[in-house]
Short mmCIF file of C-alpha atoms and ligand atoms in Angstrom, two decimals:
data_model
loop_
_atom_site.label_atom_id
_atom_site.label_comp_id
_atom_site.label_asym_id
_atom_site.label_seq_id
_atom_site.Cartn_x
_atom_site.Cartn_y
_atom_site.Cartn_z
CA UNK A 13 -27.78 50.15 52.26
CA UNK A 14 -28.94 53.74 51.90
CA UNK A 15 -31.62 54.74 49.47
CA UNK A 16 -29.10 56.56 47.26
CA UNK A 17 -27.34 53.29 46.50
CA UNK A 18 -30.46 52.19 44.59
CA UNK A 19 -30.66 55.31 42.47
CA UNK A 20 -28.94 54.72 39.13
CA UNK A 21 -26.48 57.45 38.16
CA UNK A 22 -25.04 57.70 34.66
CA UNK A 23 -21.62 59.17 35.36
CA UNK A 24 -20.61 62.19 33.31
CA UNK A 25 -16.99 61.25 33.97
CA UNK A 26 -16.96 57.45 33.89
CA UNK A 27 -13.18 57.25 33.41
CA UNK A 28 -12.33 59.47 36.37
CA UNK A 29 -11.41 57.83 39.67
CA UNK A 30 -9.25 58.90 42.59
CA UNK A 31 -6.34 60.90 41.22
CA UNK A 32 -2.84 59.50 41.32
CA UNK A 33 -1.84 62.52 43.44
CA UNK A 34 -4.15 61.40 46.23
CA UNK A 35 -3.02 57.80 45.86
CA UNK A 36 0.70 58.61 45.93
CA UNK A 37 0.37 61.04 48.83
CA UNK A 38 -1.61 58.47 50.85
CA UNK A 39 1.01 55.83 50.06
CA UNK A 40 3.82 58.25 50.97
CA UNK A 41 2.14 58.89 54.34
CA UNK A 42 1.57 55.21 54.96
CA UNK A 43 5.21 54.35 54.20
CA UNK A 44 6.70 57.45 55.85
CA UNK A 45 8.24 58.30 52.46
CA UNK A 46 9.58 61.70 51.41
CA UNK A 47 6.78 63.13 49.31
CA UNK A 48 8.05 64.70 46.10
CA UNK A 49 4.87 63.68 44.31
CA UNK A 50 2.35 66.48 44.82
CA UNK A 51 3.21 69.89 43.45
CA UNK A 52 3.27 72.17 46.45
CA UNK A 53 6.01 73.77 48.55
CA UNK A 54 6.89 72.42 51.99
CA UNK A 55 8.06 75.89 53.05
CA UNK A 56 6.03 78.89 54.15
CA UNK A 57 4.40 81.66 52.20
CA UNK A 58 6.20 85.00 52.94
CA UNK A 59 5.40 86.14 56.53
CA UNK A 60 4.77 89.68 55.28
CA UNK A 61 1.97 88.39 53.05
CA UNK A 62 0.48 86.30 55.86
CA UNK A 63 0.53 89.40 58.11
CA UNK A 64 -1.24 91.39 55.41
CA UNK A 65 -4.04 88.80 55.20
CA UNK A 66 -4.43 88.89 59.00
CA UNK A 67 -4.45 92.71 58.94
CA UNK A 68 -7.20 92.86 56.33
CA UNK A 69 -9.23 90.25 58.21
CA UNK A 70 -8.95 92.30 61.41
CA UNK A 71 -9.85 95.46 59.55
CA UNK A 72 -13.14 93.80 58.64
CA UNK A 73 -12.63 92.88 54.99
CA UNK A 74 -14.50 89.64 55.49
CA UNK A 75 -17.60 89.80 53.29
CA UNK A 76 -18.10 88.97 49.61
CA UNK A 77 -15.66 90.61 47.23
CA UNK A 78 -16.94 92.09 43.96
CA UNK A 79 -17.75 89.34 41.46
CA UNK A 80 -14.79 90.06 39.14
CA UNK A 81 -12.35 90.61 42.01
CA UNK A 82 -11.17 93.45 44.25
CA UNK A 83 -10.42 96.46 41.97
CA UNK A 84 -7.10 97.23 43.73
CA UNK A 85 -5.87 93.71 42.96
CA UNK A 86 -6.97 93.86 39.34
CA UNK A 87 -5.14 97.18 38.97
CA UNK A 88 -1.93 95.71 40.41
CA UNK A 89 -2.22 92.73 38.07
CA UNK A 90 -2.68 95.05 35.08
CA UNK A 91 0.47 96.96 36.11
CA UNK A 92 2.40 93.69 36.43
CA UNK A 93 1.24 92.51 33.00
CA UNK A 94 2.21 95.77 31.38
CA UNK A 95 5.62 95.67 33.05
CA UNK A 96 6.34 92.06 32.11
CA UNK A 97 4.59 91.58 28.79
CA UNK A 98 4.10 95.12 27.47
CA UNK A 99 0.32 94.71 27.17
CA UNK A 100 -2.04 97.37 28.54
CA UNK A 101 -4.99 95.32 29.85
CA UNK A 102 -8.15 96.85 31.28
CA UNK A 103 -8.66 95.82 34.93
CA UNK A 104 -12.43 96.37 34.74
CA UNK A 105 -13.20 94.27 31.71
CA UNK A 106 -10.23 91.99 31.03
CA UNK A 107 -9.09 90.58 34.40
CA UNK A 108 -11.12 88.22 36.60
CA UNK A 109 -9.94 86.94 39.98
CA UNK A 110 -10.64 83.22 40.35
CA UNK A 111 -10.42 80.48 42.96
CA UNK A 112 -7.02 79.35 41.69
CA UNK A 113 -5.92 78.51 38.19
CA UNK A 114 -8.20 75.46 38.23
CA UNK A 115 -11.39 77.51 38.44
CA UNK A 116 -10.16 79.89 35.74
CA UNK A 117 -9.56 76.90 33.44
CA UNK A 118 -12.90 75.27 34.25
CA UNK A 119 -14.74 78.56 33.79
CA UNK A 120 -13.07 79.33 30.45
CA UNK A 121 -13.86 75.89 29.08
CA UNK A 122 -17.40 75.74 30.38
CA UNK A 123 -18.24 79.23 29.12
CA UNK A 124 -16.67 78.91 25.69
CA UNK A 125 -16.79 75.27 24.59
CA UNK A 126 -20.11 74.00 23.21
CA UNK A 127 -21.29 70.42 22.84
CA UNK A 128 -19.42 68.76 19.96
CA UNK A 129 -16.63 71.34 19.85
CA UNK A 130 -13.12 69.91 19.59
CA UNK A 131 -10.42 71.05 21.99
CA UNK A 132 -6.79 70.23 21.23
CA UNK A 133 -4.84 69.05 24.25
CA UNK A 134 -1.12 68.36 24.15
CA UNK A 135 -0.20 65.41 26.33
CA UNK A 136 1.15 64.67 28.86
CA UNK A 137 -0.98 67.39 30.43
CA UNK A 138 -2.23 68.68 33.74
CA UNK A 139 -5.20 66.63 34.81
CA UNK A 140 -8.01 69.20 35.02
CA UNK A 141 -8.32 70.04 31.31
CA UNK A 142 -9.93 66.92 29.89
CA UNK A 143 -12.66 66.41 32.55
CA UNK A 144 -13.69 70.07 32.11
CA UNK A 145 -13.94 69.58 28.33
CA UNK A 146 -15.98 66.40 28.76
CA UNK A 147 -18.35 67.92 31.33
CA UNK A 148 -19.52 70.48 28.80
CA UNK A 149 -19.86 67.98 25.97
CA UNK A 150 -16.66 69.00 24.19
CA UNK A 151 -14.39 66.49 22.49
CA UNK A 152 -10.76 66.38 23.64
CA UNK A 153 -8.32 65.77 20.78
CA UNK A 154 -5.10 64.39 22.25
CA UNK A 155 -1.78 65.20 20.61
CA UNK A 156 1.42 63.78 22.10
CA UNK A 157 4.32 66.14 22.74
CA UNK A 158 7.47 65.09 20.93
CA UNK A 159 10.20 63.34 22.87
CA UNK A 160 12.90 63.73 24.05
CA UNK A 161 12.28 67.44 24.74
CA UNK A 162 8.46 67.28 24.95
CA UNK A 163 8.27 69.88 22.20
CA UNK A 164 5.08 70.76 20.33
CA UNK A 165 4.74 68.83 17.02
CA UNK A 166 3.30 71.78 15.09
CA UNK A 167 2.83 69.79 11.85
CA UNK A 168 0.67 67.29 13.70
CA UNK A 169 -1.25 70.06 15.45
CA UNK A 170 -1.97 71.56 12.03
CA UNK A 171 -3.18 68.18 10.76
CA UNK A 172 -5.55 67.74 13.69
CA UNK A 173 -7.29 71.10 13.22
CA UNK A 174 -10.81 70.81 11.85
CA UNK A 175 -13.84 72.99 11.28
CA UNK A 176 -14.96 71.89 14.75
CA UNK A 177 -11.78 72.99 16.55
CA UNK A 178 -12.88 75.57 19.13
CA UNK A 179 -9.86 75.78 21.39
CA UNK A 180 -6.21 74.82 21.81
CA UNK A 181 -4.92 74.43 25.37
CA UNK A 182 -1.29 75.31 26.00
CA UNK A 183 0.75 75.14 29.19
CA UNK A 184 4.16 76.77 29.60
CA UNK A 185 6.19 76.28 31.77
CA UNK A 186 4.80 72.81 31.57
CA UNK A 187 3.51 70.41 34.18
CA UNK A 188 4.63 67.59 34.29
CA UNK A 189 7.64 67.91 31.97
CA UNK A 190 9.23 71.28 32.84
CA UNK A 191 9.39 72.15 29.11
CA UNK A 192 8.83 75.77 28.02
CA UNK A 193 7.48 77.29 24.81
CA UNK A 194 9.97 79.31 22.75
CA UNK A 195 9.39 82.42 20.60
CA UNK A 196 9.52 80.07 17.57
CA UNK A 197 6.63 78.06 19.06
CA UNK A 198 4.59 81.21 19.55
CA UNK A 199 5.16 82.24 15.93
CA UNK A 200 4.10 78.78 14.75
CA UNK A 201 0.96 79.04 16.83
CA UNK A 202 0.21 82.52 15.56
CA UNK A 203 0.59 81.32 11.99
CA UNK A 204 -1.61 78.28 12.61
CA UNK A 205 -4.60 80.08 14.12
CA UNK A 206 -4.46 83.18 11.96
CA UNK A 207 -7.74 83.62 10.08
CA UNK A 208 -9.55 80.96 12.17
CA UNK A 209 -12.08 81.21 15.05
CA UNK A 210 -9.89 79.11 17.31
CA UNK A 211 -9.44 80.26 20.92
CA UNK A 212 -6.28 79.69 22.96
CA UNK A 213 -6.47 78.71 26.61
CA UNK A 214 -2.98 79.40 27.91
CA UNK A 215 -2.17 77.91 31.31
CA UNK A 216 0.68 80.08 32.59
CA UNK A 217 0.53 79.32 36.30
CA UNK A 218 4.33 78.81 36.40
CA UNK A 219 5.07 82.09 34.56
CA UNK A 220 7.75 83.09 37.11
CA UNK A 221 9.39 79.69 37.38
CA UNK A 222 11.66 79.68 34.36
CA UNK A 223 15.40 79.13 34.29
CA UNK A 224 18.74 79.60 32.56
CA UNK A 225 18.06 83.17 31.44
CA UNK A 226 14.98 82.22 29.38
CA UNK A 227 11.98 84.51 29.47
CA UNK A 228 8.41 83.32 29.74
CA UNK A 229 6.56 83.38 26.42
CA UNK A 230 3.12 84.56 27.44
CA UNK A 231 0.30 84.81 24.90
CA UNK A 232 -0.04 88.32 26.33
CA UNK A 233 3.20 89.25 24.53
CA UNK A 234 1.78 88.49 21.09
CA UNK A 235 -1.02 90.88 20.02
CA UNK A 236 -2.44 88.47 17.41
CA UNK A 237 -2.66 85.69 19.99
CA UNK A 238 -3.96 87.91 22.79
CA UNK A 239 -7.04 88.78 20.72
CA UNK A 240 -8.19 85.15 20.95
CA UNK A 241 -6.69 84.03 24.27
CA UNK A 242 -7.56 83.39 27.87
CA UNK A 243 -4.37 83.39 29.96
CA UNK A 244 -4.52 81.74 33.37
CA UNK A 245 -2.31 82.50 36.40
CA UNK A 246 -2.07 81.34 40.02
CA UNK A 247 -0.82 83.22 43.08
CA UNK A 248 -0.50 79.86 44.82
CA UNK A 249 2.48 78.98 42.62
CA UNK A 250 4.06 82.42 42.82
CA UNK A 251 3.76 83.11 46.55
CA UNK A 252 4.01 79.56 47.94
CA UNK A 253 0.41 79.32 49.15
CA UNK A 254 -1.33 76.77 46.92
CA UNK A 255 -3.92 76.25 49.69
CA UNK A 256 -5.23 79.80 49.37
CA UNK A 257 -6.52 79.00 45.86
CA UNK A 258 -6.41 82.46 44.34
CA UNK A 259 -5.57 83.04 40.70
CA UNK A 260 -6.82 85.05 37.76
CA UNK A 261 -7.84 84.90 34.12
CA UNK A 262 -6.85 87.56 31.60
CA UNK A 263 -8.80 87.76 28.35
CA UNK A 264 -10.07 90.41 25.93
CA UNK A 265 -13.35 92.01 27.02
CA UNK A 266 -15.59 89.95 24.71
CA UNK A 267 -14.21 86.68 26.13
CA UNK A 268 -14.09 87.95 29.72
CA UNK A 269 -17.77 88.97 29.51
CA UNK A 270 -18.73 85.42 28.49
CA UNK A 271 -16.52 83.87 31.17
CA UNK A 272 -17.97 86.05 33.91
CA UNK A 273 -21.47 84.84 33.06
CA UNK A 274 -20.31 81.40 34.21
CA UNK A 275 -17.90 82.63 36.93
CA UNK A 276 -20.67 84.38 38.86
CA UNK A 277 -22.61 81.13 39.22
CA UNK A 278 -19.62 78.82 39.76
CA UNK A 279 -18.01 80.71 42.62
CA UNK A 280 -19.42 84.26 42.46
CA UNK A 281 -16.36 85.79 44.12
CA UNK A 282 -13.06 84.90 45.77
CA UNK A 283 -11.57 85.25 49.29
CA UNK A 284 -11.73 88.96 50.15
CA UNK A 285 -8.89 89.54 52.69
CA UNK A 286 -6.46 87.50 50.58
CA UNK A 287 -7.25 89.66 47.55
CA UNK A 288 -6.55 92.88 49.47
CA UNK A 289 -3.33 91.43 50.87
CA UNK A 290 -2.15 90.34 47.41
CA UNK A 291 -2.93 93.80 46.01
CA UNK A 292 -0.63 95.31 48.63
CA UNK A 293 2.07 92.70 48.23
CA UNK A 294 2.19 93.04 44.42
CA UNK A 295 3.20 96.69 44.77
CA UNK A 296 6.77 95.47 45.22
CA UNK A 297 7.80 93.71 41.97
CA UNK A 298 10.80 92.15 43.73
CA UNK A 299 8.31 89.83 45.40
CA UNK A 300 7.81 87.98 42.12
CA UNK A 301 10.91 88.94 40.15
CA UNK A 302 13.06 86.97 42.63
CA UNK A 303 11.24 83.73 41.89
CA UNK A 304 13.19 82.39 38.87
CA UNK A 305 16.50 82.63 40.76
CA UNK A 306 14.97 81.09 43.89
CA UNK A 307 13.68 78.03 42.05
CA UNK A 308 16.69 77.76 39.73
CA UNK A 309 18.82 77.41 42.83
CA UNK A 310 16.50 74.65 44.10
CA UNK A 311 16.59 72.82 40.75
CA UNK A 312 20.39 73.05 40.62
CA UNK A 313 20.71 71.90 44.22
CA UNK A 314 18.48 68.87 43.63
CA UNK A 315 20.32 67.89 40.45
CA UNK A 316 23.74 68.37 42.06
CA UNK A 317 22.65 66.06 44.88
CA UNK A 318 21.70 63.46 42.28
CA UNK A 319 25.12 63.39 40.62
CA UNK A 320 26.30 59.79 40.57
CA UNK A 321 22.78 58.32 40.72
CA UNK A 322 21.49 55.86 38.11
CA UNK A 323 18.64 58.18 37.17
CA UNK A 324 19.24 60.29 34.07
CA UNK A 325 17.82 63.72 33.30
CA UNK A 326 17.87 66.95 31.32
CA UNK A 327 17.52 69.92 33.68
CA UNK A 328 13.94 71.26 33.73
CA UNK A 329 13.66 74.50 31.75
CA UNK A 330 10.82 75.74 33.94
CA UNK A 331 8.12 74.84 36.54
CA UNK A 332 9.06 73.21 39.83
CA UNK A 333 9.10 69.70 38.42
CA UNK A 334 12.09 67.64 37.36
CA UNK A 335 11.72 64.50 35.28
CA UNK A 336 14.03 61.61 36.13
CA UNK A 337 14.43 58.69 33.71
CA UNK A 338 14.99 55.24 35.21
CA UNK A 339 15.77 53.20 32.05
CA UNK A 340 19.12 52.24 33.55
CA UNK A 341 17.45 50.91 36.71
CA UNK A 342 14.35 48.97 35.67
CA UNK A 343 12.07 48.18 32.77
CA UNK A 344 8.95 48.18 34.94
CA UNK A 345 5.95 50.30 33.99
CA UNK A 346 6.22 53.73 35.55
CA UNK A 347 3.19 53.25 37.81
CA UNK A 348 4.69 50.04 39.24
CA UNK A 349 8.10 51.60 39.61
CA UNK A 350 6.64 54.68 41.37
CA UNK A 351 4.83 52.48 43.89
CA UNK A 352 7.95 50.39 44.51
CA UNK A 353 10.08 53.51 44.85
CA UNK A 354 7.72 54.79 47.54
CA UNK A 355 7.52 51.51 49.44
CA UNK A 356 11.11 50.31 49.14
CA UNK A 357 13.21 53.43 48.72
CA UNK A 358 10.99 55.84 50.65
CA UNK A 359 10.57 58.53 47.98
CA UNK A 360 7.20 59.31 46.33
CA UNK A 361 7.03 60.67 42.78
CA UNK A 362 4.40 60.74 40.02
CA UNK A 363 4.56 58.41 36.99
CA UNK A 364 4.37 60.53 33.84
CA UNK A 365 2.07 58.08 32.02
CA UNK A 366 -0.87 59.19 34.20
CA UNK A 367 -0.81 62.56 32.46
CA UNK A 368 -1.80 60.84 29.20
CA UNK A 369 -5.25 59.87 27.94
CA UNK A 370 -4.21 56.24 27.59
CA UNK A 371 -1.57 55.66 30.26
CA UNK A 372 -1.29 51.94 29.50
CA UNK A 373 0.00 52.75 26.00
CA UNK A 374 2.83 54.95 27.25
CA UNK A 375 6.09 53.11 27.69
CA UNK A 376 8.46 55.88 28.72
CA UNK A 377 10.26 55.21 31.96
CA UNK A 378 10.00 58.61 33.59
CA UNK A 379 8.86 59.95 36.94
CA UNK A 380 8.05 63.53 37.94
CA UNK A 381 9.65 64.90 41.10
CA UNK A 382 8.60 68.20 42.71
CA UNK A 383 11.59 70.21 43.92
CA UNK A 384 9.56 72.98 45.62
CA UNK A 385 10.90 71.65 48.89
CA UNK A 386 13.24 72.73 51.66
CA UNK A 387 16.87 71.87 50.97
CA UNK A 388 16.77 69.38 53.86
CA UNK A 389 13.84 67.54 52.19
CA UNK A 390 15.72 67.43 48.88
CA UNK A 391 18.84 66.13 50.66
CA UNK A 392 16.90 63.33 52.36
CA UNK A 393 15.21 62.37 49.07
CA UNK A 394 18.49 62.42 47.12
CA UNK A 395 20.24 60.30 49.71
CA UNK A 396 17.60 57.62 49.18
CA UNK A 397 17.58 57.98 45.39
CA UNK A 398 21.37 57.58 45.25
CA UNK A 399 21.09 54.14 46.83
CA UNK A 400 19.00 52.79 43.97
C1 LIG B 519 -0.28 73.33 35.01
C2 LIG B 519 -1.18 73.68 36.13
N1 LIG B 519 -2.27 74.40 35.87
C3 LIG B 519 -3.13 74.76 36.84
C4 LIG B 519 -2.91 74.38 38.15
C5 LIG B 519 -3.91 74.76 39.19
O1 LIG B 519 -3.57 75.91 39.88
P1 LIG B 519 -4.33 76.29 41.22
O2 LIG B 519 -3.72 75.49 42.32
O3 LIG B 519 -4.09 77.75 41.36
O4 LIG B 519 -5.76 75.96 41.02
C6 LIG B 519 -1.79 73.61 38.47
C7 LIG B 519 -1.56 73.17 39.85
O5 LIG B 519 -0.83 72.26 40.12
C8 LIG B 519 -0.90 73.26 37.43
O6 LIG B 519 0.19 72.53 37.67
#
């Protein structure tokens, strides 16, 4: 026994263990299963972008970047935001480059949520929100999205607001459900927070992965929301390089100033050559404007392959996740079914209940499949799923 095993630690996150993503990926490896569980592409980032990173490394851009991010990248991001959402943001004071969306989210919460503050979280939700709230002494208030479409129950949200509500966290396109917020949702939200001190943390990492002619409803499109929002983005999702961990936070200057106080001591600055490469690559808008069509084709291909299977589904409206319902196959709990699917059928997916605060109380029979995969991977997975 080492000395540290005798030192009592009171965990700040007693409920947190190994994430289901790690568990399912390990199980997928062990069983040689097709891994549609973790949300990352199994195809390459564009070679042109990789070459740009190598070029900037060779040119000697290898030391610390400025704390808020490389100015050229922040300028390109501002141009992109103005083009897409019609908002003129100030690169110097309103954009911060972060180590992925995760660090932007953690930094926003840690800088702006005080002990005892309530933060509204719509569930199922991405798994990094609640631990970040808890670590800074905030109180997560869980509100279930409304089935079958996983829409926001605005009446319930209104009921759950209190004098202690500091922040509402939104995510569109949504992980794990693929649902997207509509203009009507944004108007409801605007109405709800008007005249309050509530901040919005808007996780928009899948902004370019939206289908069927819908447009992404960013908080940056709504001036009344923008004044109180931190919007979070991720290049990893947009340019197929989740391992590079580069993203950004966009917020009005008074919020950005507070966030940067924390940012400089959490990470200080982010990968320099990658930032220069991204600045160059963003000059061509086609590099991100092509993304909805690219992923819509993948979604359609995956769903076409599943025709005739016993799984049922509504096509995902956005993100690179597709929910498949297995009510017609089994009445097992989703965690049990996901493990059996990996072991016996050879396909790994994520049970949706794990995205809830109390998974054991969720009795929907739904799994999340990631379709950011080569067509050959999707074909192999579908072939196995059709046999069930
Ligand atoms: C909804 C959502 N937000 C944030 C992130 C984190 O993004 P990043 O990998 O850039 O940290 C993810 C990644 O899966 C996500 O799905």
